[in-house]
Amino acid sequence: MIREQASNHVHELMDTYPDFPSPGILFRDLTPVFADPTAFRAVIDALMHDALTADVVAIAGVEARGFLLAAAGAYSTGVGVVAVRKAGKLPGDVLAQTYDLEYGTAELELHQGRLPAGSRVLLVDDLLATGGTLAAAASLVERAGYVVAGIRVVLELDALGGRDRLTGYDVQSIANC
């Protein structure tokens, strides 16, 4: 019921932009979902519905829209929040992971030592497309000495097969298209 309500909000409110950020890409914009207080609450509730039963101690959000989800989810469940950042945004010693995007390459970074070793971390992002970003983020979480308790996304683009790159993880999406 919670997931179904959130899915309805996502499909009703998201915007779609063809050829952004490059030709051939169909960009799904979830910011209208986040701007609507009822929809945003439904999305956070759906993403976090099993976080506490999975003994999660922190929610890791992938830059940038994942930060919004992770912060709200961490607040709603009373756990910590961890930022998985784009390259060059974190000071000090960081772990880095390069990965392929559907339209190029990128790099993510994460501080290690912010949580005790073995901490269970729920990884969240707005979108699962080809799976490269979330696979890189999961790798960073594990290399930092934590356990990926699950991966939660608002929207999964089924045709791009991103779930296939996340085999072995508990991946759940609220809405699919």
PDB file of C-alpha atoms in Angstrom:
ATOM      1  CA  MET A   1       0.000   0.000   0.000  1.00  0.00           C
ATOM      2  CA  ILE A   2       2.760   2.448   0.946  1.00  0.00           C
ATOM      3  CA  ARG A   3       4.781   1.567  -2.157  1.00  0.00           C
ATOM      4  CA  GLU A   4       1.722   1.733  -4.421  1.00  0.00           C
ATOM      5  CA  GLN A   5       0.807   5.225  -3.197  1.00  0.00           C
ATOM      6  CA  ALA A   6       4.370   6.434  -3.684  1.00  0.00           C
ATOM      7  CA  SER A   7       4.523   4.866  -7.154  1.00  0.00           C
ATOM      8  CA  ASN A   8       1.334   6.666  -8.152  1.00  0.00           C
ATOM      9  CA  HIS A   9       2.804   9.992  -7.019  1.00  0.00           C
ATOM     10  CA  VAL A  10       6.006   9.351  -8.980  1.00  0.00           C
ATOM     11  CA  HIS A  11       4.176   8.541 -12.210  1.00  0.00           C
ATOM     12  CA  GLU A  12       1.803  11.500 -11.835  1.00  0.00           C
ATOM     13  CA  LEU A  13       4.407  14.142 -10.996  1.00  0.00           C
ATOM     14  CA  MET A  14       7.734  13.300 -12.670  1.00  0.00           C
ATOM     15  CA  ASP A  15       8.761  15.230 -15.765  1.00  0.00           C
ATOM     16  CA  THR A  16      10.433  13.710 -18.822  1.00  0.00           C
ATOM     17  CA  TYR A  17      12.943  15.574 -21.001  1.00  0.00           C
ATOM     18  CA  PRO A  18      14.092  14.071 -24.305  1.00  0.00           C
ATOM     19  CA  ASP A  19      17.707  14.550 -25.429  1.00  0.00           C
ATOM     20  CA  PHE A  20      18.968  15.738 -22.041  1.00  0.00           C
ATOM     21  CA  PRO A  21      21.827  15.925 -21.134  1.00  0.00           C
ATOM     22  CA  SER A  22      22.755  14.615 -24.574  1.00  0.00           C
ATOM     23  CA  PRO A  23      20.964  13.363 -27.709  1.00  0.00           C
ATOM     24  CA  GLY A  24      19.236  10.027 -27.258  1.00  0.00           C
ATOM     25  CA  ILE A  25      18.888  10.292 -23.468  1.00  0.00           C
ATOM     26  CA  LEU A  26      15.370  10.456 -22.023  1.00  0.00           C
ATOM     27  CA  PHE A  27      15.865  12.262 -18.699  1.00  0.00           C
ATOM     28  CA  ARG A  28      13.375  11.458 -15.923  1.00  0.00           C
ATOM     29  CA  ASP A  29      13.185  14.378 -13.499  1.00  0.00           C
ATOM     30  CA  LEU A  30      11.901  13.546 -10.035  1.00  0.00           C
ATOM     31  CA  THR A  31      12.289  17.028  -8.549  1.00  0.00           C
ATOM     32  CA  PRO A  32       8.530  17.722  -8.975  1.00  0.00           C
ATOM     33  CA  VAL A  33       7.898  14.645  -6.799  1.00  0.00           C
ATOM     34  CA  PHE A  34      10.272  15.988  -4.153  1.00  0.00           C
ATOM     35  CA  ALA A  35       8.615  19.432  -4.271  1.00  0.00           C
ATOM     36  CA  ASP A  36       5.191  18.003  -3.404  1.00  0.00           C
ATOM     37  CA  PRO A  37       5.048  17.417   0.381  1.00  0.00           C
ATOM     38  CA  THR A  38       2.556  14.544   0.211  1.00  0.00           C
ATOM     39  CA  ALA A  39       4.454  12.795  -2.573  1.00  0.00           C
ATOM     40  CA  PHE A  40       7.833  13.327  -0.897  1.00  0.00           C
ATOM     41  CA  ARG A  41       6.597  11.889   2.400  1.00  0.00           C
ATOM     42  CA  ALA A  42       5.137   8.876   0.558  1.00  0.00           C
ATOM     43  CA  VAL A  43       8.437   8.301  -1.263  1.00  0.00           C
ATOM     44  CA  ILE A  44      10.512   8.492   1.930  1.00  0.00           C
ATOM     45  CA  ASP A  45       8.101   6.197   3.782  1.00  0.00           C
ATOM     46  CA  ALA A  46       8.271   3.670   0.937  1.00  0.00           C
ATOM     47  CA  LEU A  47      12.073   3.803   0.716  1.00  0.00           C
ATOM     48  CA  MET A  48      12.528   3.409   4.476  1.00  0.00           C
ATOM     49  CA  HIS A  49       9.774   0.894   5.249  1.00  0.00           C
ATOM     50  CA  ASP A  50      12.229  -1.880   6.170  1.00  0.00           C
ATOM     51  CA  ALA A  51      15.347   0.093   7.122  1.00  0.00           C
ATOM     52  CA  LEU A  52      15.073  -0.488  10.860  1.00  0.00           C
ATOM     53  CA  THR A  53      14.264  -4.182  10.556  1.00  0.00           C
ATOM     54  CA  ALA A  54      17.477  -4.555   8.519  1.00  0.00           C
ATOM     55  CA  ASP A  55      19.528  -3.135  11.447  1.00  0.00           C
ATOM     56  CA  VAL A  56      20.632  -0.186   9.323  1.00  0.00           C
ATOM     57  CA  VAL A  57      22.838   2.324  11.160  1.00  0.00           C
ATOM     58  CA  ALA A  58      23.162   4.833   8.306  1.00  0.00           C
ATOM     59  CA  ILE A  59      21.628   5.799   4.988  1.00  0.00           C
ATOM     60  CA  ALA A  60      24.123   6.537   2.196  1.00  0.00           C
ATOM     61  CA  GLY A  61      22.932   8.930  -0.487  1.00  0.00           C
ATOM     62  CA  VAL A  62      24.522   9.271  -3.912  1.00  0.00           C
ATOM     63  CA  GLU A  63      25.162  12.833  -5.102  1.00  0.00           C
ATOM     64  CA  ALA A  64      23.072  14.773  -5.726  1.00  0.00           C
ATOM     65  CA  ARG A  65      19.413  13.793  -5.539  1.00  0.00           C
ATOM     66  CA  GLY A  66      20.308  10.805  -3.376  1.00  0.00           C
ATOM     67  CA  PHE A  67      21.391  13.298  -0.694  1.00  0.00           C
ATOM     68  CA  LEU A  68      17.806  14.549  -0.407  1.00  0.00           C
ATOM     69  CA  LEU A  69      16.488  11.029   0.008  1.00  0.00           C
ATOM     70  CA  ALA A  70      19.231   9.900   2.390  1.00  0.00           C
ATOM     71  CA  ALA A  71      18.878  12.908   4.687  1.00  0.00           C
ATOM     72  CA  ALA A  72      15.103  12.607   4.899  1.00  0.00           C
ATOM     73  CA  GLY A  73      15.317   8.832   5.319  1.00  0.00           C
ATOM     74  CA  ALA A  74      17.963   9.053   8.023  1.00  0.00           C
ATOM     75  CA  TYR A  75      15.929  11.644   9.895  1.00  0.00           C
ATOM     76  CA  SER A  76      12.732   9.601   9.638  1.00  0.00           C
ATOM     77  CA  THR A  77      14.406   6.441  10.944  1.00  0.00           C
ATOM     78  CA  GLY A  78      16.751   8.032  13.479  1.00  0.00           C
ATOM     79  CA  VAL A  79      19.976   6.773  11.897  1.00  0.00           C
ATOM     80  CA  GLY A  80      23.037   8.522  10.461  1.00  0.00           C
ATOM     81  CA  VAL A  81      23.599   9.747   6.944  1.00  0.00           C
ATOM     82  CA  VAL A  82      26.648   9.216   4.717  1.00  0.00           C
ATOM     83  CA  ALA A  83      27.422  11.133   1.521  1.00  0.00           C
ATOM     84  CA  VAL A  84      28.733   9.405  -1.601  1.00  0.00           C
ATOM     85  CA  ARG A  85      30.180  12.381  -3.484  1.00  0.00           C
ATOM     86  CA  LYS A  86      31.353  13.222  -6.965  1.00  0.00           C
ATOM     87  CA  ALA A  87      35.136  13.365  -7.379  1.00  0.00           C
ATOM     88  CA  GLY A  88      36.961  16.307  -5.841  1.00  0.00           C
ATOM     89  CA  LYS A  89      34.194  17.295  -3.406  1.00  0.00           C
ATOM     90  CA  LEU A  90      35.498  15.648  -0.221  1.00  0.00           C
ATOM     91  CA  PRO A  91      38.608  16.825   1.652  1.00  0.00           C
ATOM     92  CA  GLY A  92      41.138  14.469   3.181  1.00  0.00           C
ATOM     93  CA  ASP A  93      41.676  10.801   2.451  1.00  0.00           C
ATOM     94  CA  VAL A  94      38.913   9.273   0.378  1.00  0.00           C
ATOM     95  CA  LEU A  95      38.163   6.058  -1.434  1.00  0.00           C
ATOM     96  CA  ALA A  96      37.427   6.581  -5.141  1.00  0.00           C
ATOM     97  CA  GLN A  97      35.625   4.496  -7.738  1.00  0.00           C
ATOM     98  CA  THR A  98      35.415   5.229 -11.477  1.00  0.00           C
ATOM     99  CA  TYR A  99      32.383   3.949 -13.360  1.00  0.00           C
ATOM    100  CA  ASP A 100      30.570   4.201 -16.675  1.00  0.00           C
ATOM    101  CA  LEU A 101      27.425   6.248 -17.175  1.00  0.00           C
ATOM    102  CA  GLU A 102      24.953   5.774 -19.980  1.00  0.00           C
ATOM    103  CA  TYR A 103      26.497   8.922 -21.482  1.00  0.00           C
ATOM    104  CA  GLY A 104      30.130   8.973 -20.291  1.00  0.00           C
ATOM    105  CA  THR A 105      32.291   8.156 -17.262  1.00  0.00           C
ATOM    106  CA  ALA A 106      32.426   9.560 -13.742  1.00  0.00           C
ATOM    107  CA  GLU A 107      33.996   8.986 -10.355  1.00  0.00           C
ATOM    108  CA  LEU A 108      32.522   8.766  -6.865  1.00  0.00           C
ATOM    109  CA  GLU A 109      34.272   9.229  -3.533  1.00  0.00           C
ATOM    110  CA  LEU A 110      33.563   8.273   0.082  1.00  0.00           C
ATOM    111  CA  HIS A 111      35.264   8.887   3.412  1.00  0.00           C
ATOM    112  CA  GLN A 112      36.036   5.752   5.335  1.00  0.00           C
ATOM    113  CA  GLY A 113      36.061   5.474   9.111  1.00  0.00           C
ATOM    114  CA  ARG A 114      32.921   7.557   9.652  1.00  0.00           C
ATOM    115  CA  LEU A 115      31.089   4.456  10.942  1.00  0.00           C
ATOM    116  CA  PRO A 116      32.295   1.373  12.813  1.00  0.00           C
ATOM    117  CA  ALA A 117      33.538  -1.453  10.595  1.00  0.00           C
ATOM    118  CA  GLY A 118      30.723  -3.814   9.649  1.00  0.00           C
ATOM    119  CA  SER A 119      28.026  -1.146   9.947  1.00  0.00           C
ATOM    120  CA  ARG A 120      24.945  -1.904   7.878  1.00  0.00           C
ATOM    121  CA  VAL A 121      24.283   0.901   5.395  1.00  0.00           C
ATOM    122  CA  LEU A 122      21.222   1.345   3.189  1.00  0.00           C
ATOM    123  CA  LEU A 123      22.192   2.878  -0.167  1.00  0.00           C
ATOM    124  CA  VAL A 124      19.629   5.213  -1.775  1.00  0.00           C
ATOM    125  CA  ASP A 125      19.379   7.157  -5.013  1.00  0.00           C
ATOM    126  CA  ASP A 126      16.657   8.647  -7.135  1.00  0.00           C
ATOM    127  CA  LEU A 127      17.130   6.507 -10.234  1.00  0.00           C
ATOM    128  CA  LEU A 128      18.415   3.132 -11.362  1.00  0.00           C
ATOM    129  CA  ALA A 129      19.362   3.295 -15.046  1.00  0.00           C
ATOM    130  CA  THR A 130      22.358   1.230 -16.213  1.00  0.00           C
ATOM    131  CA  GLY A 131      23.429   0.453 -12.647  1.00  0.00           C
ATOM    132  CA  GLY A 132      26.916   1.927 -12.953  1.00  0.00           C
ATOM    133  CA  THR A 133      26.474   4.634 -10.328  1.00  0.00           C
ATOM    134  CA  LEU A 134      24.918   2.352  -7.740  1.00  0.00           C
ATOM    135  CA  ALA A 135      27.416  -0.449  -8.399  1.00  0.00           C
ATOM    136  CA  ALA A 136      30.255   2.042  -7.833  1.00  0.00           C
ATOM    137  CA  ALA A 137      28.596   3.384  -4.684  1.00  0.00           C
ATOM    138  CA  ALA A 138      28.048  -0.144  -3.323  1.00  0.00           C
ATOM    139  CA  SER A 139      31.700  -0.944  -4.020  1.00  0.00           C
ATOM    140  CA  LEU A 140      32.786   2.161  -2.099  1.00  0.00           C
ATOM    141  CA  VAL A 141      30.548   1.312   0.873  1.00  0.00           C
ATOM    142  CA  GLU A 142      32.039  -2.182   1.012  1.00  0.00           C
ATOM    143  CA  ARG A 143      35.630  -0.982   0.518  1.00  0.00           C
ATOM    144  CA  ALA A 144      35.068   1.405   3.445  1.00  0.00           C
ATOM    145  CA  GLY A 145      34.400  -1.664   5.588  1.00  0.00           C
ATOM    146  CA  TYR A 146      30.620  -1.423   5.767  1.00  0.00           C
ATOM    147  CA  VAL A 147      27.877  -3.822   4.674  1.00  0.00           C
ATOM    148  CA  VAL A 148      25.354  -2.824   2.000  1.00  0.00           C
ATOM    149  CA  ALA A 149      22.070  -3.670   3.745  1.00  0.00           C
ATOM    150  CA  GLY A 150      20.115  -2.911   0.582  1.00  0.00           C
ATOM    151  CA  ILE A 151      19.718  -0.546  -2.330  1.00  0.00           C
ATOM    152  CA  ARG A 152      16.588   1.569  -2.652  1.00  0.00           C
ATOM    153  CA  VAL A 153      15.649   3.796  -5.590  1.00  0.00           C
ATOM    154  CA  VAL A 154      12.624   5.862  -6.438  1.00  0.00           C
ATOM    155  CA  LEU A 155      12.517   5.009 -10.154  1.00  0.00           C
ATOM    156  CA  GLU A 156      13.936   2.079 -12.109  1.00  0.00           C
ATOM    157  CA  LEU A 157      14.318   2.292 -15.879  1.00  0.00           C
ATOM    158  CA  ASP A 158      13.696  -1.369 -16.730  1.00  0.00           C
ATOM    159  CA  ALA A 159      14.864  -1.214 -20.352  1.00  0.00           C
ATOM    160  CA  LEU A 160      18.410  -0.240 -19.319  1.00  0.00           C
ATOM    161  CA  GLY A 161      18.953  -3.377 -17.220  1.00  0.00           C
ATOM    162  CA  GLY A 162      20.694  -1.708 -14.286  1.00  0.00           C
ATOM    163  CA  ARG A 163      19.463  -4.325 -11.834  1.00  0.00           C
ATOM    164  CA  ASP A 164      21.671  -6.889 -13.628  1.00  0.00           C
ATOM    165  CA  ARG A 165      24.791  -5.007 -12.446  1.00  0.00           C
ATOM    166  CA  LEU A 166      23.590  -5.220  -8.844  1.00  0.00           C
ATOM    167  CA  THR A 167      23.253  -8.989  -8.543  1.00  0.00           C
ATOM    168  CA  GLY A 168      23.641 -10.121  -4.952  1.00  0.00           C
ATOM    169  CA  TYR A 169      22.135  -6.959  -3.477  1.00  0.00           C
ATOM    170  CA  ASP A 170      18.608  -6.469  -2.169  1.00  0.00           C
ATOM    171  CA  VAL A 171      17.440  -3.905  -4.746  1.00  0.00           C
ATOM    172  CA  GLN A 172      13.993  -2.350  -4.458  1.00  0.00           C
ATOM    173  CA  SER A 173      12.398   0.395  -6.506  1.00  0.00           C
ATOM    174  CA  ILE A 174       9.211   2.318  -5.844  1.00  0.00           C
ATOM    175  CA  ALA A 175       8.240   2.862  -9.477  1.00  0.00           C
ATOM    176  CA  ASN A 176       9.312   1.393 -12.799  1.00  0.00           C
ATOM    177  CA  CYS A 177       9.097   2.549 -16.378  1.00  0.00           C
TER     178      CYS A 177
END
